[in-house]
Amino acid sequence: KPTSPNRAEVQQELYPGSRTASHQQRERPYNPLPSSSCPGERAQYRICNSDACPPPSKPIRAVQCSYYNNQPFMGRLYQWEPFNEVPEEQHCELNCRAEGFRFYVRQLDRVIDGTPCGQNQTFLCVAGKCASLGCDEYLGSGKAVDRCGVCGGDNTTCRLVSGDYKHSLSKIGYHRIVEIPEGARKINVTEMMKSRNYLALRSRSGGSIINGNWAVDRPGKYEGGGTVFTYRRPNEISSTAGESFLAEGPTNEILDVYMIFQQPNPGVHYEYIIPSEKPVPPQHPDHRPEETAGHDGHEQQEN
């Protein structure tokens, strides 16, 4: 243990509310003699403010570039914006482009600590170098989230729930085919073959998310249940693949997937991952159109 510790703890609050704006540095006690008295890294950095900035806040690079709006450059004033199309080794420099012009200037050798490296939000600049941000919000920890959302986990607490809905339907309309529980991740609901049927998604709290009220939405991204769903509907001529919903999760409420039945059901495969302590809802609702659906042809398995 060092006999003459030199301790430092520094916290910078540059722009409240920004993940990139606030960082904390802790330095280990340091004594140069003997050199082996304090093993390990001398400094450790972590995020101490991960809240998103309220709109209409500017990104931190844009704020730094705007500092130069009132400073003459080559005899005149410009409005500056971030320029990120630079080599990787320059990602922690402050490069700004004059708005409306085709040139950029390196305004600073180093951006403010905590600024994202280029447009990559998982790497932050510290002392002019890019450092990866672990899921524990420590820079350089190397920790990542596993498939069921555990920081530093090894997937041993994950449970894959999957099944196929193959019920033969007869009445045109909405039929519920599966319930997606709260906390689900890696959600995939896909028709086994192309058909004239449509998938629909609804929340228990806010109504329709995709393809509700007999309106067919365009393929694209839709927010619902605390996550973003990608709705895919392959080209009707060149593809035999059916349509699908995909989402990373986690969901923050129960969601229901429906089929808008118009022709014989080719089958729908679904799967999602939940933590092993999460209960799996029973997948056997009564067979009625719209709010409930049939599962006589429903096969489910858990891994």
CSV table of C-alpha atoms in Angstrom, one decimal:
chain,number,residue,atom,x,y,z
A,1,LYS,CA,0.0,0.0,0.0
A,2,PRO,CA,1.5,3.4,-0.9
A,3,THR,CA,2.5,5.5,2.0
A,4,SER,CA,1.9,8.9,0.4
A,5,PRO,CA,-1.3,8.6,-1.6
A,6,ASN,CA,-2.2,11.2,-4.1
A,7,ARG,CA,-5.9,10.7,-4.7
A,8,ALA,CA,-8.0,12.5,-7.3
A,9,GLU,CA,-11.7,12.2,-8.2
A,10,VAL,CA,-12.9,14.5,-10.9
A,11,GLN,CA,-16.5,14.8,-12.2
A,12,GLN,CA,-17.3,17.1,-15.1
A,13,GLU,CA,-20.9,18.2,-15.7
A,14,LEU,CA,-20.7,19.8,-19.2
A,15,TYR,CA,-24.3,19.6,-20.5
A,16,PRO,CA,-26.8,18.1,-18.1
A,17,GLY,CA,-28.9,15.3,-19.4
A,18,SER,CA,-26.4,13.9,-22.0
A,19,ARG,CA,-24.8,10.4,-21.9
A,20,THR,CA,-21.8,11.9,-23.6
A,21,ALA,CA,-21.6,15.0,-21.5
A,22,SER,CA,-20.8,13.7,-18.1
A,23,HIS,CA,-18.0,11.3,-17.1
A,24,GLN,CA,-16.2,10.4,-13.9
A,25,GLN,CA,-12.5,9.7,-13.5
A,26,ARG,CA,-11.0,8.0,-10.5
A,27,GLU,CA,-7.3,7.7,-10.1
A,28,ARG,CA,-5.7,5.0,-7.9
A,29,PRO,CA,-3.4,6.0,-5.1
A,30,TYR,CA,0.0,6.6,-6.7
A,31,ASN,CA,3.5,6.4,-5.3
A,32,PRO,CA,6.4,6.0,-7.7
A,33,LEU,CA,8.5,3.9,-5.3
A,34,PRO,CA,8.4,1.0,-5.4
A,35,SER,CA,6.9,0.7,-8.8
A,36,SER,CA,5.0,-2.5,-8.0
A,37,SER,CA,3.2,-1.1,-5.0
A,38,CYS,CA,0.1,-0.2,-6.9
A,39,PRO,CA,-0.6,-2.7,-9.7
A,40,GLY,CA,-3.4,-2.2,-12.2
A,41,GLU,CA,-4.6,0.6,-14.3
A,42,ARG,CA,-3.9,4.1,-12.9
A,43,ALA,CA,-7.2,5.6,-14.0
A,44,GLN,CA,-10.8,4.2,-14.5
A,45,TYR,CA,-13.6,6.0,-16.3
A,46,ARG,CA,-17.3,5.5,-16.1
A,47,ILE,CA,-20.5,7.2,-17.3
A,48,CYS,CA,-22.2,9.1,-14.4
A,49,ASN,CA,-25.1,10.6,-16.3
A,50,SER,CA,-26.9,8.4,-18.9
A,51,ASP,CA,-30.1,10.3,-19.2
A,52,ALA,CA,-31.0,11.4,-22.7
A,53,CYS,CA,-31.1,15.2,-23.3
A,54,PRO,CA,-34.6,16.7,-23.6
A,55,PRO,CA,-35.5,18.0,-27.1
A,56,PRO,CA,-34.5,20.1,-28.8
A,57,SER,CA,-31.0,19.6,-27.4
A,58,LYS,CA,-28.1,19.5,-29.9
A,59,PRO,CA,-25.6,16.6,-30.0
A,60,ILE,CA,-22.5,17.3,-28.1
A,61,ARG,CA,-20.3,17.6,-31.2
A,62,ALA,CA,-22.7,20.1,-32.7
A,63,VAL,CA,-22.4,22.2,-29.5
A,64,GLN,CA,-18.6,22.1,-29.6
A,65,CYS,CA,-18.6,23.1,-33.3
A,66,SER,CA,-21.0,26.0,-32.6
A,67,TYR,CA,-18.4,27.6,-30.3
A,68,TYR,CA,-16.6,28.7,-33.4
A,69,ASN,CA,-19.6,30.4,-35.1
A,70,ASN,CA,-18.5,33.8,-33.7
A,71,GLN,CA,-14.8,33.4,-34.4
A,72,PRO,CA,-13.6,34.6,-37.8
A,73,PHE,CA,-12.0,32.0,-40.1
A,74,MET,CA,-10.0,33.3,-43.0
A,75,GLY,CA,-11.4,36.8,-42.5
A,76,ARG,CA,-15.1,35.8,-42.3
A,77,LEU,CA,-17.7,34.1,-40.0
A,78,TYR,CA,-19.2,30.7,-40.7
A,79,GLN,CA,-21.8,28.5,-39.1
A,80,TRP,CA,-20.1,25.2,-38.2
A,81,GLU,CA,-21.5,21.7,-38.0
A,82,PRO,CA,-19.8,18.4,-37.2
A,83,PHE,CA,-18.0,16.6,-40.0
A,84,ASN,CA,-17.6,12.8,-39.3
A,85,GLU,CA,-16.4,11.5,-42.6
A,86,VAL,CA,-12.8,11.3,-41.5
A,87,PRO,CA,-10.4,8.3,-41.0
A,88,GLU,CA,-10.9,6.3,-37.8
A,89,GLU,CA,-7.7,7.7,-36.2
A,90,GLN,CA,-9.3,11.2,-36.4
A,91,HIS,CA,-12.6,10.3,-34.7
A,92,CYS,CA,-11.6,12.0,-31.4
A,93,GLU,CA,-10.6,15.3,-33.2
A,94,LEU,CA,-13.1,18.1,-33.5
A,95,ASN,CA,-13.7,18.4,-37.2
A,96,CYS,CA,-16.3,20.9,-38.3
A,97,ARG,CA,-17.7,21.8,-41.7
A,98,ALA,CA,-18.8,25.2,-42.7
A,99,GLU,CA,-22.6,25.0,-43.4
A,100,GLY,CA,-23.3,25.4,-47.1
A,101,PHE,CA,-19.7,25.0,-48.1
A,102,ARG,CA,-17.6,22.0,-49.2
A,103,PHE,CA,-14.7,22.3,-46.7
A,104,TYR,CA,-14.1,21.3,-43.1
A,105,VAL,CA,-11.6,22.4,-40.5
A,106,ARG,CA,-10.0,20.6,-37.6
A,107,GLN,CA,-10.9,23.0,-34.8
A,108,LEU,CA,-9.4,20.9,-32.0
A,109,ASP,CA,-7.0,18.0,-31.6
A,110,ARG,CA,-9.3,16.5,-29.0
A,111,VAL,CA,-13.0,16.7,-28.4
A,112,ILE,CA,-14.4,17.0,-24.9
A,113,ASP,CA,-14.0,13.7,-22.9
A,114,GLY,CA,-17.2,11.7,-23.2
A,115,THR,CA,-18.0,12.7,-26.8
A,116,PRO,CA,-18.9,9.7,-29.0
A,117,CYS,CA,-16.2,8.6,-31.4
A,118,GLY,CA,-17.6,9.8,-34.7
A,119,GLN,CA,-21.2,8.5,-35.0
A,120,ASN,CA,-20.6,5.4,-32.9
A,121,GLN,CA,-22.5,5.7,-29.6
A,122,THR,CA,-20.8,2.7,-28.0
A,123,PHE,CA,-17.3,4.2,-28.1
A,124,LEU,CA,-16.4,7.4,-26.3
A,125,CYS,CA,-13.4,9.7,-26.6
A,126,VAL,CA,-11.2,10.0,-23.5
A,127,ALA,CA,-7.9,11.9,-23.6
A,128,GLY,CA,-8.2,11.9,-27.4
A,129,LYS,CA,-8.6,8.2,-27.8
A,130,CYS,CA,-11.6,6.0,-28.5
A,131,ALA,CA,-12.6,3.7,-25.6
A,132,SER,CA,-15.4,1.1,-25.8
A,133,LEU,CA,-18.3,1.5,-23.4
A,134,GLY,CA,-19.3,-1.6,-21.5
A,135,CYS,CA,-22.9,-2.3,-20.5
A,136,ASP,CA,-21.8,-1.6,-16.9
A,137,GLU,CA,-21.1,2.0,-18.1
A,138,TYR,CA,-17.4,1.6,-17.5
A,139,LEU,CA,-15.1,2.4,-20.3
A,140,GLY,CA,-12.9,-0.5,-21.5
A,141,SER,CA,-14.6,-3.1,-19.2
A,142,GLY,CA,-15.5,-5.2,-22.3
A,143,LYS,CA,-18.8,-6.3,-20.7
A,144,ALA,CA,-21.7,-6.8,-23.1
A,145,VAL,CA,-25.4,-7.7,-22.7
A,146,ASP,CA,-26.2,-11.3,-23.4
A,147,ARG,CA,-29.2,-12.6,-25.3
A,148,CYS,CA,-31.6,-12.1,-22.4
A,149,GLY,CA,-30.3,-8.7,-21.3
A,150,VAL,CA,-27.9,-9.6,-18.5
A,151,CYS,CA,-24.9,-7.4,-18.4
A,152,GLY,CA,-21.8,-9.6,-18.5
A,153,GLY,CA,-24.0,-12.7,-18.7
A,154,ASP,CA,-23.3,-15.9,-20.5
A,155,ASN,CA,-26.8,-16.7,-21.7
A,156,THR,CA,-27.3,-19.4,-19.0
A,157,THR,CA,-30.3,-17.5,-17.6
A,158,CYS,CA,-31.9,-17.2,-21.0
A,159,ARG,CA,-34.9,-19.2,-22.1
A,160,LEU,CA,-35.9,-19.5,-25.8
A,161,VAL,CA,-39.7,-19.9,-26.3
A,162,SER,CA,-40.7,-20.9,-29.8
A,163,GLY,CA,-43.7,-22.4,-31.5
A,164,ASP,CA,-45.8,-22.7,-34.7
A,165,TYR,CA,-49.3,-21.6,-35.2
A,166,LYS,CA,-51.0,-23.9,-37.7
A,167,HIS,CA,-54.7,-23.7,-36.9
A,168,SER,CA,-57.1,-24.0,-39.8
A,169,LEU,CA,-59.3,-20.9,-39.7
A,170,SER,CA,-62.6,-20.4,-41.5
A,171,LYS,CA,-63.9,-16.9,-40.5
A,172,ILE,CA,-62.4,-13.8,-42.2
A,173,GLY,CA,-61.0,-11.4,-39.7
A,174,TYR,CA,-58.6,-10.9,-36.9
A,175,HIS,CA,-57.5,-14.0,-34.9
A,176,ARG,CA,-55.0,-13.8,-32.1
A,177,ILE,CA,-52.2,-16.3,-32.5
A,178,VAL,CA,-49.6,-15.6,-29.8
A,179,GLU,CA,-49.0,-13.5,-26.8
A,180,ILE,CA,-45.6,-11.8,-26.4
A,181,PRO,CA,-44.8,-11.4,-22.6
A,182,GLU,CA,-43.3,-8.4,-20.9
A,183,GLY,CA,-39.4,-8.6,-20.9
A,184,ALA,CA,-39.2,-10.5,-24.2
A,185,ARG,CA,-36.2,-10.0,-26.4
A,186,LYS,CA,-35.1,-11.2,-29.9
A,187,ILE,CA,-38.7,-11.4,-31.1
A,188,ASN,CA,-39.3,-13.1,-34.4
A,189,VAL,CA,-42.8,-13.7,-35.8
A,190,THR,CA,-42.7,-15.0,-39.4
A,191,GLU,CA,-45.2,-16.5,-41.8
A,192,MET,CA,-43.9,-19.8,-43.1
A,193,MET,CA,-45.0,-19.1,-46.6
A,194,LYS,CA,-46.3,-16.1,-48.5
A,195,SER,CA,-50.1,-15.7,-48.4
A,196,ARG,CA,-52.8,-13.1,-48.7
A,197,ASN,CA,-53.1,-13.0,-44.9
A,198,TYR,CA,-51.5,-10.3,-42.8
A,199,LEU,CA,-49.9,-10.2,-39.4
A,200,ALA,CA,-51.1,-7.5,-36.9
A,201,LEU,CA,-49.7,-6.3,-33.6
A,202,ARG,CA,-51.6,-4.8,-30.7
A,203,SER,CA,-50.7,-3.7,-27.2
A,204,ARG,CA,-52.9,-4.3,-24.2
A,205,SER,CA,-52.6,-0.6,-23.2
A,206,GLY,CA,-52.5,1.5,-26.3
A,207,GLY,CA,-54.4,-0.4,-29.1
A,208,SER,CA,-53.0,-1.1,-32.5
A,209,ILE,CA,-49.3,-1.0,-33.4
A,210,ILE,CA,-49.3,-2.5,-36.9
A,211,ASN,CA,-52.1,-3.3,-39.3
A,212,GLY,CA,-55.0,-2.4,-37.0
A,213,ASN,CA,-58.6,-1.4,-37.8
A,214,TRP,CA,-58.5,-3.2,-41.2
A,215,ALA,CA,-55.8,-0.8,-42.4
A,216,VAL,CA,-52.6,-2.4,-43.8
A,217,ASP,CA,-49.5,-0.5,-43.0
A,218,ARG,CA,-46.4,-0.1,-45.1
A,219,PRO,CA,-43.4,-2.2,-44.3
A,220,GLY,CA,-41.1,-0.3,-41.9
A,221,LYS,CA,-40.3,0.4,-38.3
A,222,TYR,CA,-43.0,0.9,-35.7
A,223,GLU,CA,-42.6,1.7,-32.0
A,224,GLY,CA,-44.6,-0.3,-29.5
A,225,GLY,CA,-44.3,-2.1,-26.2
A,226,GLY,CA,-41.1,-0.3,-25.3
A,227,THR,CA,-39.2,-1.5,-28.4
A,228,VAL,CA,-39.1,-1.0,-32.2
A,229,PHE,CA,-40.6,-3.6,-34.5
A,230,THR,CA,-39.4,-4.0,-38.1
A,231,TYR,CA,-42.4,-5.0,-40.3
A,232,ARG,CA,-41.3,-6.9,-43.4
A,233,ARG,CA,-43.6,-7.8,-46.3
A,234,PRO,CA,-41.5,-9.3,-49.1
A,235,ASN,CA,-42.1,-8.5,-52.8
A,236,GLU,CA,-45.3,-10.3,-53.8
A,237,ILE,CA,-44.0,-11.4,-57.2
A,238,SER,CA,-40.3,-12.3,-56.7
A,239,SER,CA,-40.4,-13.9,-53.2
A,240,THR,CA,-42.1,-16.8,-51.6
A,241,ALA,CA,-41.3,-15.7,-48.1
A,242,GLY,CA,-44.1,-14.6,-45.8
A,243,GLU,CA,-44.2,-11.3,-43.8
A,244,SER,CA,-42.7,-10.9,-40.4
A,245,PHE,CA,-42.3,-8.8,-37.3
A,246,LEU,CA,-38.8,-8.5,-35.8
A,247,ALA,CA,-37.7,-6.7,-32.6
A,248,GLU,CA,-34.7,-6.6,-30.3
A,249,GLY,CA,-36.7,-5.8,-27.2
A,250,PRO,CA,-37.1,-5.9,-24.3
A,251,THR,CA,-40.8,-5.3,-24.3
A,252,ASN,CA,-42.3,-3.4,-21.3
A,253,GLU,CA,-45.8,-4.8,-21.6
A,254,ILE,CA,-47.8,-7.7,-23.0
A,255,LEU,CA,-48.3,-7.6,-26.7
A,256,ASP,CA,-50.7,-9.7,-28.9
A,257,VAL,CA,-49.9,-10.9,-32.4
A,258,TYR,CA,-52.9,-11.4,-34.7
A,259,MET,CA,-53.5,-12.9,-38.1
A,260,ILE,CA,-55.9,-11.1,-40.5
A,261,PHE,CA,-57.3,-14.2,-42.0
A,262,GLN,CA,-58.2,-14.2,-45.7
A,263,GLN,CA,-57.0,-17.5,-47.1
A,264,PRO,CA,-55.8,-20.9,-45.7
A,265,ASN,CA,-53.2,-20.4,-43.0
A,266,PRO,CA,-49.7,-21.5,-44.2
A,267,GLY,CA,-48.4,-21.5,-40.6
A,268,VAL,CA,-46.7,-18.8,-38.5
A,269,HIS,CA,-43.5,-19.4,-36.6
A,270,TYR,CA,-42.7,-17.3,-33.5
A,271,GLU,CA,-39.9,-17.2,-31.1
A,272,TYR,CA,-38.6,-14.9,-28.3
A,273,ILE,CA,-36.1,-15.0,-25.5
A,274,ILE,CA,-37.0,-14.3,-21.8
A,275,PRO,CA,-35.0,-14.5,-18.6
A,276,SER,CA,-35.5,-18.0,-17.1
A,277,GLU,CA,-37.2,-16.5,-14.0
A,278,LYS,CA,-40.0,-15.0,-16.2
A,279,PRO,CA,-43.1,-17.1,-16.4
A,280,VAL,CA,-44.3,-18.1,-19.9
A,281,PRO,CA,-48.0,-17.2,-20.5
A,282,PRO,CA,-50.3,-20.0,-21.5
A,283,GLN,CA,-50.8,-20.1,-25.2
A,284,HIS,CA,-54.2,-21.6,-25.4
A,285,PRO,CA,-56.9,-18.8,-25.7
A,286,ASP,CA,-60.4,-19.6,-26.9
A,287,HIS,CA,-61.0,-19.7,-30.7
A,288,ARG,CA,-62.8,-16.4,-31.4
A,289,PRO,CA,-62.0,-13.7,-33.9
A,290,GLU,CA,-60.6,-10.2,-33.1
A,291,GLU,CA,-59.8,-10.1,-29.4
A,292,THR,CA,-59.1,-13.8,-28.9
A,293,ALA,CA,-58.0,-16.6,-31.2
A,294,GLY,CA,-57.8,-20.3,-31.7
A,295,HIS,CA,-54.7,-22.5,-30.8
A,296,ASP,CA,-56.0,-26.0,-31.6
A,297,GLY,CA,-53.1,-26.2,-34.2
A,298,HIS,CA,-50.6,-24.5,-31.9
A,299,GLU,CA,-47.3,-26.2,-31.1
A,300,GLN,CA,-44.9,-24.6,-28.6
A,301,GLN,CA,-41.6,-25.6,-27.1
A,302,GLU,CA,-39.1,-24.1,-24.7
A,303,ASN,CA,-35.4,-24.4,-24.6
